[in-house]
Coordinates of C-alpha atoms in Angstrom, one line a residue:
M479 CA -85.0 -176.8 -66.5
N480 CA -82.6 -179.7 -66.1
F481 CA -83.8 -183.3 -66.9
R482 CA -81.6 -186.1 -65.5
P483 CA -81.5 -189.3 -63.5
H484 CA -82.1 -188.6 -59.8
N485 CA -79.3 -188.4 -57.2
A486 CA -79.6 -190.8 -54.2
E487 CA -79.8 -187.8 -51.8
E488 CA -83.0 -186.6 -53.6
A489 CA -85.0 -189.7 -52.7
N490 CA -86.9 -188.1 -49.8
A491 CA -87.7 -185.0 -51.8
I492 CA -89.1 -187.3 -54.6
V493 CA -91.2 -189.3 -52.2
H494 CA -92.6 -186.0 -50.8
L495 CA -93.3 -184.8 -54.3
F496 CA -95.4 -187.9 -55.1
T497 CA -97.2 -187.7 -51.8
S498 CA -98.1 -184.1 -52.1
V499 CA -99.1 -184.2 -55.8
F500 CA -101.4 -187.2 -55.4
A501 CA -102.8 -185.8 -52.2
D502 CA -103.6 -182.5 -54.0
S503 CA -105.3 -184.2 -56.9
E504 CA -106.8 -187.4 -55.4
G505 CA -107.0 -186.9 -51.6
E506 CA -104.8 -187.6 -48.6
A507 CA -105.2 -191.4 -48.8
E508 CA -104.1 -191.6 -52.4
G509 CA -101.2 -189.3 -51.6
A510 CA -100.1 -191.6 -48.8
L511 CA -100.5 -194.6 -51.1
I512 CA -98.4 -193.3 -54.0
G513 CA -95.8 -191.7 -51.7
K514 CA -95.4 -195.2 -50.1
L515 CA -95.1 -196.7 -53.6
A516 CA -92.3 -194.2 -54.5
A517 CA -90.5 -195.0 -51.2
D518 CA -90.9 -198.8 -51.8
L519 CA -89.6 -198.5 -55.4
F520 CA -86.4 -196.9 -54.1
E521 CA -86.0 -199.2 -51.2
T522 CA -86.9 -202.6 -52.7
T523 CA -86.1 -202.5 -56.4
D524 CA -82.8 -203.6 -57.8
H525 CA -80.9 -200.8 -59.5
L526 CA -80.9 -202.7 -62.8
D527 CA -84.7 -202.8 -62.7
L528 CA -85.4 -199.2 -61.9
F529 CA -84.8 -195.8 -63.6
N530 CA -85.9 -192.6 -62.0
Y531 CA -85.6 -189.3 -63.7
V532 CA -86.2 -185.8 -62.4
A533 CA -86.9 -182.3 -63.7
V534 CA -85.0 -179.8 -61.6
D535 CA -85.5 -176.1 -61.6
G536 CA -82.6 -174.5 -59.7
D537 CA -82.2 -176.9 -56.8
C538 CA -85.8 -177.9 -56.6
V539 CA -87.2 -181.2 -57.9
V540 CA -90.4 -180.2 -59.8
A541 CA -91.2 -183.5 -61.5
S542 CA -90.2 -187.2 -61.3
I543 CA -91.0 -190.4 -63.2
F544 CA -90.2 -194.0 -62.5
F545 CA -89.6 -196.8 -65.0
T546 CA -89.4 -200.4 -63.6
R547 CA -88.9 -203.7 -65.3
L548 CA -91.7 -205.9 -66.4
E549 CA -90.9 -209.5 -67.3
F550 CA -92.7 -211.3 -70.1
D551 CA -92.3 -214.9 -71.3
N552 CA -90.6 -213.9 -74.5
N553 CA -87.5 -212.2 -73.0
R554 CA -88.1 -208.7 -74.4
I555 CA -86.7 -205.8 -72.4
V556 CA -89.8 -204.1 -71.1
F557 CA -90.3 -201.3 -68.5
I558 CA -93.4 -199.7 -67.1
L559 CA -93.7 -196.0 -66.7
A560 CA -95.4 -195.5 -63.3
P561 CA -95.8 -193.3 -61.3
V562 CA -95.4 -189.8 -62.7
A563 CA -95.6 -186.6 -60.7
V564 CA -95.3 -182.9 -61.5
C565 CA -95.6 -180.2 -58.8
S566 CA -99.2 -179.1 -58.6
D567 CA -98.2 -175.5 -59.4
R568 CA -96.1 -176.5 -62.4
Q569 CA -98.6 -178.7 -64.2
R570 CA -99.8 -178.0 -67.8
Q571 CA -96.5 -176.5 -68.7
G572 CA -95.1 -179.5 -70.7
I573 CA -92.6 -180.5 -67.9
G574 CA -94.1 -184.0 -67.6
Q575 CA -94.1 -184.6 -71.3
D576 CA -90.5 -183.3 -71.7
L577 CA -89.3 -185.5 -68.7
I578 CA -91.0 -188.6 -70.2
C579 CA -89.4 -188.0 -73.5
H580 CA -86.0 -187.6 -71.8
G581 CA -86.6 -190.9 -70.0
L582 CA -87.7 -192.7 -73.2
N583 CA -84.7 -191.5 -75.1
D584 CA -82.4 -192.7 -72.4
L585 CA -84.1 -196.1 -72.3
T586 CA -83.9 -196.4 -76.0
Q587 CA -80.1 -195.9 -75.7
R588 CA -80.0 -198.6 -73.1
G589 CA -81.6 -201.1 -75.5
V590 CA -85.1 -201.3 -73.9
D591 CA -87.6 -202.7 -76.4
F592 CA -91.0 -201.5 -75.1
V593 CA -92.4 -199.2 -72.4
L594 CA -95.9 -199.7 -71.1
T595 CA -97.9 -197.5 -68.8
Y596 CA -101.3 -197.5 -67.1
G597 CA -102.9 -194.0 -67.0
D598 CA -104.7 -191.3 -68.8
P599 CA -104.7 -192.2 -72.6
E600 CA -105.1 -188.5 -73.6
F601 CA -101.9 -187.5 -71.7
Y602 CA -99.8 -190.4 -72.8
R603 CA -100.8 -190.2 -76.4
K604 CA -98.9 -186.9 -76.5
V605 CA -95.7 -188.8 -75.9
G606 CA -96.3 -191.6 -78.4
F607 CA -98.2 -194.2 -76.3
Q608 CA -101.0 -196.2 -77.9
Q609 CA -103.8 -198.1 -76.3
I610 CA -103.1 -201.9 -76.2
S611 CA -105.3 -204.8 -75.5
P612 CA -105.0 -206.2 -71.9
T613 CA -106.1 -209.6 -73.3
E614 CA -103.2 -209.7 -75.8
T615 CA -100.6 -207.9 -73.7
R616 CA -101.5 -208.9 -70.2
A617 CA -100.8 -206.7 -67.1
P618 CA -99.6 -208.3 -63.9
F619 CA -103.1 -207.9 -62.4
R620 CA -106.7 -207.4 -63.7
L621 CA -107.0 -203.7 -64.7
S622 CA -109.7 -201.6 -63.1
Q623 CA -109.6 -199.3 -66.2
P624 CA -108.4 -201.3 -69.2
E625 CA -108.7 -198.3 -71.5
G626 CA -105.6 -196.9 -69.6
W627 CA -103.3 -199.8 -70.6
L628 CA -100.9 -198.2 -73.1
G629 CA -97.7 -199.1 -74.8
R630 CA -94.9 -197.7 -76.9
S631 CA -92.3 -199.5 -78.9
L632 CA -88.7 -198.2 -78.6
N633 CA -87.2 -200.5 -81.3
G634 CA -89.8 -200.4 -84.1
Q635 CA -91.3 -203.8 -83.3
S636 CA -95.0 -204.3 -82.9
I637 CA -96.2 -204.2 -79.3
E638 CA -98.1 -207.4 -80.1
A639 CA -94.7 -209.1 -79.8
L640 CA -95.3 -209.1 -76.0
S641 CA -97.1 -212.1 -74.8
G642 CA -97.5 -214.5 -72.0
V643 CA -97.4 -214.0 -68.3
C644 CA -96.3 -210.6 -67.1
T645 CA -94.7 -209.9 -63.7
C646 CA -93.6 -206.6 -62.2
V647 CA -91.2 -205.5 -59.5
N648 CA -92.2 -206.2 -55.9
A649 CA -93.2 -202.6 -55.1
L650 CA -95.9 -202.7 -57.8
N651 CA -96.9 -206.3 -57.1
D652 CA -100.2 -205.3 -55.5
P653 CA -103.6 -205.1 -57.2
V654 CA -104.3 -201.8 -55.5
Y655 CA -102.1 -200.1 -58.2
W656 CA -103.8 -201.8 -61.1

């Protein structure tokens, strides 16, 4: 298994991965929604505000993760991990966790201070995320499941250092994702 940043020619395969994985787990409508999100992230996000990593087995992309910039009032370097997809037939093998760790290590080397995510607390705790208060560290929109608001420091500072208004990249700037 090779963990690395994606190549531009893999964008369509990555969009298909997100579409199929979310369709398998959540239904066709969710698959279409998250597939569109992946396409929009590639098409509308400045390269300085987006990191996409893949797990490749042979020549097949079996997992992918996106990190996009979040802006807070206090000028910390913050990214959000979302979305994450692992091929349906390759789940529960640790691929997603290994890919997330790879991405977090790379972001640490790049000087990122914090990474936030919005998802299953049980899964993300396995890679060092902790639940955070949406009233103290605000999301760009009201969260439908506030228990899924999670954060991880990459520089040793307390996550409480994040405060004020939070904005996200355009592709995520829709309450349907929150």
